[in-house]
């Protein structure tokens, strides 16, 4: 029977691999590459996503065919198959409901939650392989696991566990269940380095001794280190953390791919691992911080103590109203809107787009400028603006638009602060010195929407833009302010 | 497959990943994260093998649990990516 021959040919993980299955996994790996390739432009991205789905379907069907549950006499075990299909069905329902219901502003939490699931799934798979190594073809007849497989498995479970517990903390911080402020344990660097060294030492020892205590101690320590690594990192550094955990989830998949000798998993793991690493690098560069300093933590609580940086002398500033803002912008030729995390918090993106539409009706040229670390994850602002129906060709990245502030009449800053601070360019003593910033101060007029004058950005530094002659401070909730400006614009009788 | 063959694939895939990811437009970095999330759940392959294997009940249940978790991610990840990508529109002219 053909089915059985497929079954037996694929029985060995590292050993005899069914050539058709190997080709199928390669195809699915290539489809995953094309899925990421599609994201080079919004025009091709949806097709790319469908390539990804096709790749996943091929990988799952191939595995079901080559590793179908079998009864003792070699026939298809229908109960076993139904159990598997039910498991997939449960996951599908939960996943699709989550994907439909989630608010776009909550996307960072959702991504963190998904990362934690990849991590936990990797842990479960590694544990299953440890408990039943023959089924994975990674042990000899006596149950001795191959040395290479022990290293792969040890790394897989360690990275998986770190991904899980780290992502759970990131989720709790992003979701507001846990304060975004860094939590600093005394002697944490010593504790962390000690735990990491212990994990590496035990994985090495695992190659000599495959006893359960070694395996489960590695698992336990890895859960602990994931937790310890993320609690001292503040809310504003979350874009780096989320990207880093993204990278880890890839490496975990790659490690399990090595264990199973599966090309689809290895290619995917390498893709996701490099993707997360590159995103972390981009985020660090956009904050002019080193990866090490982010990991060391302690920076960027959501509510850094006011007055922490610089003297707090009272400097004069100019308040303005929604009507003033509406008048100034309707008279302008070019307006650049700079959104930040505050816009996401206030859910102001729809009101902001209406404001943009009103201005365009009056013949104003409206553009949006996005700083790479605005928001809580890479590309966060772009998604929110897209949700509000802002066309993506009106939205520009920092390096593409920064030269245009000098020619623009109004820079409208809403919910952003540090990313506009000129001190990053001039003041060597500033904690944000060297960070690339949007040159809003070069605009003829700056309208700065902010909740109050008291608060400072996450870096705890004052922003000179507030006190410039051409700046008008619009104090209030971002959404209410944008709504009021829309009202004032539509009431102006054009 | 022997270790060196697999390792070669891995290293080459890292290079492919490096170049492909740098070509992703920054505007799509959030969908990039959600889609990488979905595809890293290809770990479901290992979960399916564990769930189908005879010989250890605990291994099988761990496998089934991993199948559920990975499916949440696969379906959720692709669905949320599709939902986001559908929102990116060009200016109507």
Coordinates of C-alpha atoms in Angstrom, one line a residue:
Chain A
X1 CA 0.0 0.0 0.0
X2 CA 1.4 3.3 -1.1
X3 CA 0.4 5.1 2.1
X4 CA 2.5 2.8 4.2
X5 CA 5.5 3.1 2.0
X6 CA 5.4 6.8 2.3
X7 CA 5.0 6.3 6.0
X8 CA 8.0 4.1 6.3
X9 CA 10.2 6.1 4.0
X10 CA 9.7 9.2 6.2
X11 CA 10.1 7.3 9.5
X12 CA 13.6 8.6 10.1
X13 CA 14.1 12.2 11.0
X14 CA 17.9 12.6 10.4
X15 CA 18.1 9.4 8.5
X16 CA 16.0 8.3 5.6
X17 CA 14.0 11.3 4.4
X18 CA 11.2 10.9 1.9
X19 CA 12.5 12.8 -1.2
X20 CA 9.1 14.1 -2.1
X21 CA 8.5 15.3 1.4
X22 CA 11.9 17.0 1.3
X23 CA 11.0 18.8 -1.9
X24 CA 7.6 19.8 -0.5
X25 CA 9.3 21.4 2.6
X26 CA 11.7 23.2 0.4
X27 CA 8.8 24.6 -1.7
X28 CA 7.1 25.8 1.5
X29 CA 10.4 27.4 2.6
X30 CA 10.6 29.3 -0.7
X31 CA 7.0 30.4 -0.4
X32 CA 7.8 31.9 3.0
X33 CA 10.7 33.8 1.4
X34 CA 8.3 35.2 -1.2
X35 CA 5.8 36.1 1.6
X36 CA 8.4 38.5 3.0
X37 CA 9.6 39.6 -0.4
X38 CA 6.0 40.8 -1.1
X39 CA 6.2 43.3 1.8
X40 CA 8.7 45.4 -0.1
X41 CA 5.6 47.4 -1.4
X42 CA 2.0 47.7 -0.2
X43 CA 1.0 46.8 -3.7
X44 CA 2.4 43.3 -3.6
X45 CA 2.0 42.7 0.1
X46 CA -1.3 40.9 0.0
X47 CA -0.1 38.5 -2.7
X48 CA 2.9 37.8 -0.5
X49 CA 0.7 37.0 2.5
X50 CA -1.1 34.4 0.3
X51 CA 2.2 32.8 -0.6
X52 CA 2.8 32.5 3.1
X53 CA -0.5 30.8 3.6
X54 CA 0.2 28.4 0.7
X55 CA 3.6 27.6 2.2
X56 CA 2.1 26.8 5.5
X57 CA -0.6 24.6 3.9
X58 CA 2.0 22.6 2.1
X59 CA 4.1 22.1 5.2
X60 CA 1.1 20.9 7.3
X61 CA -0.3 18.6 4.6
X62 CA 3.1 17.1 3.9
X63 CA 3.6 16.4 7.6
X64 CA 0.1 14.9 8.0
X65 CA 0.8 12.6 5.0
X66 CA 4.2 11.4 6.0
X67 CA 3.6 11.2 9.7
X68 CA 0.0 10.2 9.9
X69 CA -0.9 8.6 13.2
X70 CA -0.8 4.8 12.7
X71 CA -2.1 1.9 14.7
X72 CA 0.0 -1.0 15.9
X73 CA -0.6 -3.0 12.7
X74 CA 0.4 -0.1 10.5
X75 CA -3.0 1.2 9.5
X76 CA -4.2 4.8 9.7
X77 CA -5.4 5.6 13.2
X78 CA -8.5 7.6 12.6
X79 CA -9.1 8.6 16.2
X80 CA -5.5 10.0 16.3
X81 CA -6.1 11.9 13.1
X82 CA -9.4 13.4 14.4
X83 CA -7.6 14.5 17.6
X84 CA -5.1 16.3 15.5
X85 CA -7.7 18.0 13.3
X86 CA -9.7 19.0 16.3
X87 CA -6.5 20.6 17.8
X88 CA -6.0 22.5 14.6
X89 CA -9.6 23.6 14.5
X90 CA -9.5 24.9 18.1
X91 CA -6.5 26.9 17.3
X92 CA -8.0 28.2 14.1
X93 CA -11.1 29.5 15.8
X94 CA -9.2 31.2 18.6
X95 CA -6.7 32.7 16.2
X96 CA -9.3 34.0 13.7
X97 CA -11.5 35.5 16.4
X98 CA -8.5 37.3 18.0
X99 CA -7.4 38.6 14.6
X100 CA -10.9 40.0 13.8
X101 CA -11.6 41.5 17.2
X102 CA -8.3 43.2 18.0
X103 CA -8.1 47.0 17.8
X104 CA -5.3 48.3 15.6
X105 CA -3.9 50.3 18.6
X106 CA -3.5 47.0 20.5
X107 CA -1.4 45.4 17.7
X108 CA 1.8 45.5 19.8
X109 CA 0.2 43.4 22.6
X110 CA -1.3 40.9 20.1
X111 CA 2.1 40.4 18.4
X112 CA 3.7 39.9 21.9
X113 CA 1.0 37.4 22.7
X114 CA 1.6 35.5 19.4
X115 CA 5.4 35.4 20.1
X116 CA 4.7 33.9 23.5
X117 CA 2.7 31.1 21.8
X118 CA 5.5 30.3 19.4
X119 CA 7.9 30.1 22.3
X120 CA 5.6 27.8 24.3
X121 CA 4.9 25.6 21.3
X122 CA 8.7 25.3 20.8
X123 CA 9.1 24.3 24.4
X124 CA 6.3 21.7 24.1
X125 CA 7.8 20.2 20.9
X126 CA 11.2 20.0 22.4
X127 CA 9.9 18.4 25.5
X128 CA 7.8 15.9 23.4
X129 CA 11.0 15.1 21.4
X130 CA 12.9 14.6 24.6
X131 CA 10.2 12.2 26.0
X132 CA 9.8 10.2 22.8
X133 CA 13.1 10.6 20.8
X134 CA 12.7 7.5 18.6
X135 CA 9.5 9.0 17.1
X136 CA 11.6 12.0 15.9
X137 CA 14.4 9.7 14.7
X138 CA 17.0 11.4 17.0
X139 CA 17.9 8.4 19.1
X140 CA 19.4 4.9 18.7
X141 CA 17.5 1.8 19.5
X142 CA 18.5 1.9 23.2
X143 CA 17.0 5.4 23.6
X144 CA 20.4 7.3 23.6
X145 CA 19.7 10.6 22.0
X146 CA 22.4 11.6 19.4
X147 CA 24.9 14.2 20.7
X148 CA 24.1 16.8 18.0
X149 CA 20.4 16.4 18.6
X150 CA 21.0 17.0 22.3
X151 CA 22.6 20.4 21.6
X152 CA 19.9 21.4 19.1
X153 CA 17.2 20.3 21.5
X154 CA 18.8 22.0 24.5
X155 CA 19.1 25.3 22.5
X156 CA 15.6 24.9 21.2
X157 CA 14.0 24.6 24.6
X158 CA 16.1 27.3 26.1
X159 CA 15.3 29.9 23.3
X160 CA 11.7 28.8 23.3
X161 CA 11.3 29.2 27.0
X162 CA 13.0 32.6 27.0
X163 CA 10.7 33.7 24.1
X164 CA 7.7 32.6 26.0
X165 CA 8.3 34.2 29.4
X166 CA 9.9 37.4 27.9
X167 CA 6.9 37.8 25.6
X168 CA 4.4 37.3 28.5
X169 CA 6.1 40.2 30.4
X170 CA 6.2 42.3 27.2
X171 CA 2.5 41.6 26.7
X172 CA 1.6 42.6 30.3
X173 CA 3.6 45.8 30.0
X174 CA 2.1 46.8 26.6
X175 CA -1.4 45.8 27.7
X176 CA -1.1 48.0 30.8
X177 CA -1.5 45.0 33.2
X178 CA 1.9 45.8 34.5
X179 CA 3.6 49.2 34.9
X180 CA 5.7 50.2 31.9
X181 CA 8.2 51.6 34.3
X182 CA 11.4 49.6 34.5
X183 CA 11.6 47.2 37.5
X184 CA 15.1 47.1 38.8
X185 CA 16.2 44.2 41.0
X186 CA 19.4 44.7 43.0
X187 CA 22.3 42.8 41.5
X188 CA 20.3 41.9 38.4
X189 CA 23.3 41.9 36.0
X190 CA 25.0 39.3 38.2
X191 CA 21.8 37.2 38.5
X192 CA 21.2 37.4 34.7
X193 CA 24.7 36.6 33.7
X194 CA 24.9 33.8 36.2
X195 CA 21.7 32.3 35.0
X196 CA 22.8 32.5 31.3
X197 CA 26.1 30.9 32.1
X198 CA 24.3 28.1 34.0
X199 CA 22.0 27.5 31.0
X200 CA 24.9 27.3 28.6
X201 CA 26.9 25.1 31.0
X202 CA 23.9 22.7 31.5
X203 CA 23.3 22.5 27.7
X204 CA 26.9 21.5 27.3
X205 CA 26.6 19.0 30.2
X206 CA 23.4 17.6 28.5
X207 CA 25.6 16.1 25.8
X208 CA 27.2 13.8 28.4
X209 CA 24.2 13.1 30.5
X210 CA 20.7 13.0 29.1
X211 CA 19.0 12.6 32.6
X212 CA 15.7 14.4 33.0
X213 CA 17.0 16.8 35.7
X214 CA 19.4 18.4 33.3
X215 CA 16.7 18.9 30.7
X216 CA 14.1 20.3 33.0
X217 CA 16.6 22.5 34.9
X218 CA 17.5 24.1 31.5
X219 CA 13.8 24.6 30.9
X220 CA 13.1 26.2 34.3
X221 CA 16.2 28.5 34.2
X222 CA 15.3 29.6 30.7
X223 CA 11.7 30.6 31.7
X224 CA 13.3 32.5 34.6
X225 CA 15.8 34.4 32.5
X226 CA 13.2 35.5 29.9
X227 CA 11.2 37.0 32.8
X228 CA 14.3 38.6 34.4
X229 CA 15.6 40.0 31.1
X230 CA 12.4 41.9 30.2
X231 CA 11.2 43.3 33.6
X232 CA 13.9 46.0 33.8
X233 CA 13.1 47.4 30.3
X234 CA 10.8 50.4 30.1
X235 CA 7.7 51.0 28.0
X236 CA 9.5 53.3 25.5
X237 CA 12.1 50.6 24.7
X238 CA 9.3 48.1 23.8
X239 CA 9.8 48.5 20.0
X240 CA 13.3 46.9 20.4
X241 CA 12.0 44.3 22.8
X242 CA 9.1 43.2 20.6
X243 CA 11.5 42.9 17.6
X244 CA 14.1 41.0 19.7
X245 CA 11.5 38.5 20.8
X246 CA 10.4 38.2 17.2
X247 CA 13.9 37.3 16.4
X248 CA 14.1 34.7 19.2
X249 CA 10.9 33.0 18.1
X250 CA 12.6 32.5 14.7
X251 CA 15.8 31.0 16.3
X252 CA 13.6 28.7 18.4
X253 CA 11.9 27.4 15.2
X254 CA 15.3 27.0 13.5
X255 CA 16.7 25.0 16.4
X256 CA 13.7 22.6 16.3
X257 CA 14.2 22.5 12.5
X258 CA 17.8 21.2 13.1
X259 CA 16.4 18.6 15.5
X260 CA 13.9 17.3 12.9
X261 CA 16.2 17.9 9.9
X262 CA 13.4 19.9 8.3
X263 CA 14.2 22.5 5.7
X264 CA 11.0 24.4 5.9
X265 CA 11.6 25.0 9.6
X266 CA 15.2 25.9 9.1
X267 CA 14.6 28.4 6.3
X268 CA 11.7 30.0 8.2
X269 CA 13.7 30.2 11.4
X270 CA 16.6 31.9 9.6
X271 CA 14.2 34.3 7.9
X272 CA 12.3 35.2 11.1
X273 CA 15.5 35.3 13.1
X274 CA 17.2 37.8 10.8
X275 CA 14.0 39.8 10.4
X276 CA 13.7 40.4 14.1
X277 CA 17.4 41.1 14.4
X278 CA 17.3 43.7 11.6
X279 CA 14.2 45.4 13.1
X280 CA 15.9 45.5 16.5
X281 CA 18.9 47.1 14.9
X282 CA 16.7 49.7 13.0
X283 CA 14.9 50.6 16.2
X284 CA 18.2 50.9 18.2
X285 CA 19.7 53.1 15.5
X286 CA 16.6 55.3 15.5
X287 CA 17.1 55.9 19.2
X288 CA 20.9 56.2 18.9
X289 CA 21.2 53.5 21.6
X290 CA 23.2 50.4 21.6
X291 CA 21.4 47.0 21.8
X292 CA 23.4 46.3 25.0
X293 CA 22.1 49.4 26.7
X294 CA 18.5 48.5 25.8
X295 CA 18.9 45.0 27.2
X296 CA 20.6 46.3 30.3
X297 CA 17.3 48.2 30.9
X298 CA 16.3 50.9 33.3
X299 CA 15.5 53.5 30.6
X300 CA 12.2 54.8 29.5
X301 CA 9.5 54.4 31.9
X302 CA 6.1 55.6 30.7
X303 CA 6.1 58.4 33.3
X304 CA 9.6 59.3 33.8
X305 CA 9.9 61.7 36.8
X306 CA 9.3 65.3 35.6
X307 CA 12.3 67.5 36.0
X308 CA 14.7 64.6 35.8
X309 CA 16.6 66.2 33.0
X310 CA 17.7 69.8 32.9
X311 CA 16.6 72.8 34.9
X312 CA 13.0 73.5 35.4
X313 CA 12.9 77.3 35.1
X314 CA 9.6 78.7 33.8
X315 CA 10.0 79.8 30.2
X316 CA 7.3 81.6 28.4
X317 CA 5.3 79.7 25.9
X318 CA 2.3 80.6 23.7
X319 CA -1.0 78.8 24.1
X320 CA -3.4 78.4 21.2
X321 CA -6.9 77.2 20.6
X322 CA -8.4 74.8 18.1
X323 CA -9.8 77.9 16.1
X324 CA -6.3 79.4 15.9
X325 CA -4.9 76.1 14.7
X326 CA -7.6 75.8 12.1
X327 CA -7.1 79.3 10.8
X328 CA -3.3 78.9 10.6
X329 CA -3.5 75.6 8.8
X330 CA -6.2 76.6 6.3
X331 CA -4.0 79.6 5.3
X332 CA -1.0 77.3 4.8
X333 CA 0.3 75.9 1.6
X334 CA 2.1 72.9 3.1
X335 CA 1.3 71.1 6.3
X336 CA 3.3 68.2 7.7
X337 CA 1.6 66.1 10.4
X338 CA 3.9 64.4 13.0
X339 CA 2.0 61.7 14.9
X340 CA 3.4 59.8 17.9
X341 CA 2.4 57.3 20.6
X342 CA 0.1 59.9 22.2
X343 CA -2.1 59.8 19.0
X344 CA -2.4 56.0 19.5
X345 CA -3.3 56.3 23.2
X346 CA -6.0 59.0 22.4
X347 CA -7.2 56.9 19.4
X348 CA -7.0 60.2 17.5
X349 CA -6.1 58.7 14.1
X350 CA -9.6 59.0 12.6
X351 CA -10.1 62.6 13.7
X352 CA -6.7 63.4 12.4
X353 CA -7.5 62.0 9.0
X354 CA -10.7 64.1 8.9
X355 CA -8.6 67.1 9.7
X356 CA -6.3 66.2 6.9
X357 CA -9.3 65.8 4.5
X358 CA -10.7 69.2 5.5
X359 CA -7.4 70.8 4.8
X360 CA -7.0 69.1 1.5
X361 CA -10.4 70.5 0.5
X362 CA -9.1 74.0 1.2
X363 CA -6.2 73.3 -1.1
X364 CA -3.6 72.6 1.5
X365 CA -0.9 70.1 0.7
X366 CA -0.9 67.6 3.6
X367 CA 1.8 65.0 4.4
X368 CA 2.6 62.8 7.3
X369 CA 6.1 62.3 8.8
X370 CA 6.8 59.1 10.8
X371 CA 9.8 58.6 13.1
X372 CA 10.9 55.0 13.2
X373 CA 10.4 54.6 16.9
X374 CA 7.1 56.5 17.1
X375 CA 4.7 54.1 18.9
X376 CA 5.3 50.8 20.6
X377 CA 6.4 48.6 17.7
X378 CA 8.0 49.1 14.3
X379 CA 5.6 50.6 11.8
X380 CA 2.9 51.2 14.5
X381 CA 2.0 54.7 13.2
X382 CA 1.7 53.5 9.6
X383 CA -0.8 50.9 10.5
X384 CA -2.9 53.3 12.5
X385 CA -2.9 55.9 9.7
X386 CA -3.8 53.1 7.2
X387 CA -6.6 52.1 9.4
X388 CA -7.9 55.7 9.3
X389 CA -7.8 55.5 5.5
X390 CA -4.8 57.8 5.1
X391 CA -3.3 56.9 1.7
X392 CA 0.1 55.4 2.2
X393 CA 1.7 57.6 -0.5
X394 CA 1.0 60.6 1.8
X395 CA 3.0 59.0 4.6
X396 CA 6.8 59.5 4.7
X397 CA 9.7 58.1 6.7
X398 CA 12.1 60.4 8.5
X399 CA 14.9 60.5 6.0
X400 CA 12.5 61.1 3.1
X401 CA 10.7 64.1 4.5
X402 CA 13.1 65.7 6.9
X403 CA 14.4 68.1 4.3
X404 CA 10.9 69.4 3.7
X405 CA 10.2 71.0 7.1
X406 CA 12.2 74.1 6.0
X407 CA 9.8 74.7 3.2
X408 CA 6.6 73.9 5.1
X409 CA 4.3 76.4 6.6
X410 CA 2.9 74.4 9.5
X411 CA 4.3 71.3 11.4
X412 CA 1.5 69.8 13.3
X413 CA 2.9 67.6 16.1
X414 CA 0.4 65.3 17.8
X415 CA 1.3 62.9 20.6
X416 CA 5.0 63.0 19.7
X417 CA 7.7 64.8 21.7
X418 CA 11.3 63.4 22.0
X419 CA 11.4 62.6 18.3
X420 CA 11.1 66.3 17.5
X421 CA 13.6 67.6 20.1
X422 CA 16.4 69.6 18.6
X423 CA 18.5 69.0 21.7
X424 CA 19.3 65.7 20.1
X425 CA 21.3 67.5 17.5
X426 CA 22.9 70.2 19.6
X427 CA 23.1 69.4 23.3
X428 CA 25.8 66.9 24.0
X429 CA 24.7 66.5 27.6
X430 CA 21.2 65.5 26.6
X431 CA 20.3 61.8 27.2
X432 CA 18.8 61.7 23.7
X433 CA 21.9 63.4 22.0
X434 CA 22.7 61.8 18.7
X435 CA 19.2 60.4 18.1
X436 CA 17.9 61.2 14.6
X437 CA 14.9 63.7 15.0
X438 CA 12.3 65.3 12.8
X439 CA 13.3 68.9 12.1
X440 CA 10.0 70.4 13.1
X441 CA 11.7 73.6 14.4
X442 CA 12.5 74.6 10.9
X443 CA 8.8 75.0 9.9
X444 CA 7.4 78.5 9.8
X445 CA 4.9 77.6 12.4
X446 CA 4.8 74.6 14.8
X447 CA 1.5 73.5 16.3
X448 CA 2.2 71.2 19.2
X449 CA -0.7 69.1 20.6
X450 CA 0.1 68.0 24.1
X451 CA -1.9 67.0 27.2
X452 CA -0.3 69.5 29.5
X453 CA 2.9 71.6 29.9
X454 CA 4.0 69.6 33.0
X455 CA 4.7 66.2 31.4
X456 CA 7.9 65.4 29.5
X457 CA 8.7 62.7 27.0
X458 CA 9.9 59.3 28.0
X459 CA 13.5 60.5 28.1
X460 CA 12.6 63.0 30.8
X461 CA 14.0 66.0 28.9
X462 CA 12.4 69.3 28.1
X463 CA 11.8 70.2 24.5
X464 CA 13.0 73.6 23.3
X465 CA 10.4 73.6 20.5
X466 CA 7.7 74.4 23.1
X467 CA 9.3 77.8 23.8
X468 CA 10.1 79.0 20.3
X469 CA 8.4 82.1 18.9
X470 CA 6.8 80.3 16.1
X471 CA 5.4 77.5 18.3
X472 CA 1.8 77.5 19.5
X473 CA 1.0 74.9 22.2
X474 CA -2.4 73.3 21.8
X475 CA -3.1 71.8 25.2
X476 CA -5.7 69.0 25.6
X477 CA -6.6 65.5 24.6
X478 CA -5.2 64.7 21.1
X479 CA -8.5 63.3 19.8
X480 CA -10.6 66.1 21.2
X481 CA -8.2 68.7 19.8
X482 CA -8.3 67.1 16.3
X483 CA -12.1 67.0 16.5
X484 CA -12.3 70.6 17.5
X485 CA -10.0 71.7 14.7
X486 CA -12.2 69.7 12.2
X487 CA -15.3 71.6 13.6
X488 CA -13.5 74.9 13.3
X489 CA -12.4 74.2 9.7
X490 CA -15.8 73.1 8.5
X491 CA -17.5 76.1 10.3
X492 CA -15.2 78.5 8.5
X493 CA -17.7 78.7 5.7
X494 CA -15.8 77.5 2.6
Chain B
X1 CA 20.4 14.8 6.1
X2 CA 23.8 15.3 7.7
X3 CA 24.4 18.2 10.0
X4 CA 26.7 20.1 7.5
X5 CA 24.1 20.0 4.8
X6 CA 21.4 21.3 7.1
X7 CA 23.8 23.9 8.5
X8 CA 24.6 25.1 4.9
X9 CA 20.9 25.6 4.2
X10 CA 20.5 27.5 7.5
X11 CA 23.4 29.9 6.8
X12 CA 22.2 30.6 3.2
X13 CA 18.7 31.2 4.5
X14 CA 20.1 33.8 7.0
X15 CA 21.6 35.7 4.1
X16 CA 18.4 35.5 2.1
X17 CA 16.6 36.7 5.2
X18 CA 19.0 39.6 5.6
X19 CA 18.5 40.9 2.0
X20 CA 14.8 40.3 1.9
X21 CA 14.1 42.0 5.2
X22 CA 16.1 45.1 4.3
X23 CA 14.0 45.5 1.2
X24 CA 10.8 45.6 3.3
X25 CA 9.4 49.1 3.3
X26 CA 9.3 50.6 6.8
X27 CA 5.6 51.4 6.4
X28 CA 5.0 47.6 6.5
X29 CA 7.1 46.8 9.5
X30 CA 4.1 45.9 11.7
X31 CA 2.7 43.5 9.1
X32 CA 6.2 42.1 8.7
X33 CA 6.2 41.2 12.4
X34 CA 2.8 39.6 12.3
X35 CA 3.5 37.6 9.2
X36 CA 6.9 36.4 10.5
X37 CA 4.9 35.4 13.6
X38 CA 2.6 33.3 11.5
X39 CA 5.4 31.6 9.5
X40 CA 7.5 30.8 12.5
X41 CA 4.6 28.7 13.6
X42 CA 5.8 26.2 11.0
X43 CA 7.0 24.6 14.2
X44 CA 3.6 22.9 13.9
X45 CA 5.5 20.3 11.8
X46 CA 7.3 19.1 15.0
X47 CA 4.0 19.3 16.9
X48 CA 2.2 17.2 14.3
X49 CA 5.0 14.5 14.4
X50 CA 4.8 14.4 18.2
X51 CA 1.0 14.1 18.2
X52 CA 1.0 11.3 15.6
X53 CA 3.8 9.2 17.2
X54 CA 3.1 6.1 19.2
X55 CA 5.1 5.2 22.3
X56 CA 4.6 8.1 24.8
X57 CA 1.3 9.5 25.9
X58 CA 2.8 12.6 27.5
X59 CA 4.8 13.3 24.4
X60 CA 1.5 13.0 22.3
X61 CA -0.4 15.4 24.6
X62 CA 2.4 17.9 24.5
X63 CA 2.3 17.6 20.8
X64 CA -1.4 18.2 20.6
X65 CA -1.1 21.2 22.9
X66 CA 1.6 22.6 20.6
X67 CA -0.6 22.0 17.6
X68 CA -3.3 24.2 19.2
X69 CA -0.9 26.9 20.1
X70 CA 0.8 26.9 16.7
X71 CA -2.6 26.9 14.9
X72 CA -3.7 30.0 16.9
X73 CA -0.6 31.7 15.6
X74 CA -0.9 30.5 12.0
X75 CA -4.6 31.4 11.6
X76 CA -4.4 34.5 13.8
X77 CA -1.1 35.7 12.3
X78 CA -2.1 35.4 8.6
X79 CA -5.6 36.8 9.3
X80 CA -4.4 39.8 11.2
X81 CA -1.8 40.5 8.5
X82 CA -4.4 40.2 5.8
X83 CA -6.6 42.6 7.7
X84 CA -3.8 45.2 8.1
X85 CA -2.7 44.9 4.5
X86 CA -6.2 45.5 3.2
X87 CA -6.1 48.9 4.9
X88 CA -3.1 50.2 3.0
X89 CA -4.6 52.2 0.1
X90 CA -3.2 54.5 -2.5
X91 CA -4.6 58.0 -3.0
X92 CA -7.7 57.9 -5.3
X93 CA -7.0 60.0 -8.3

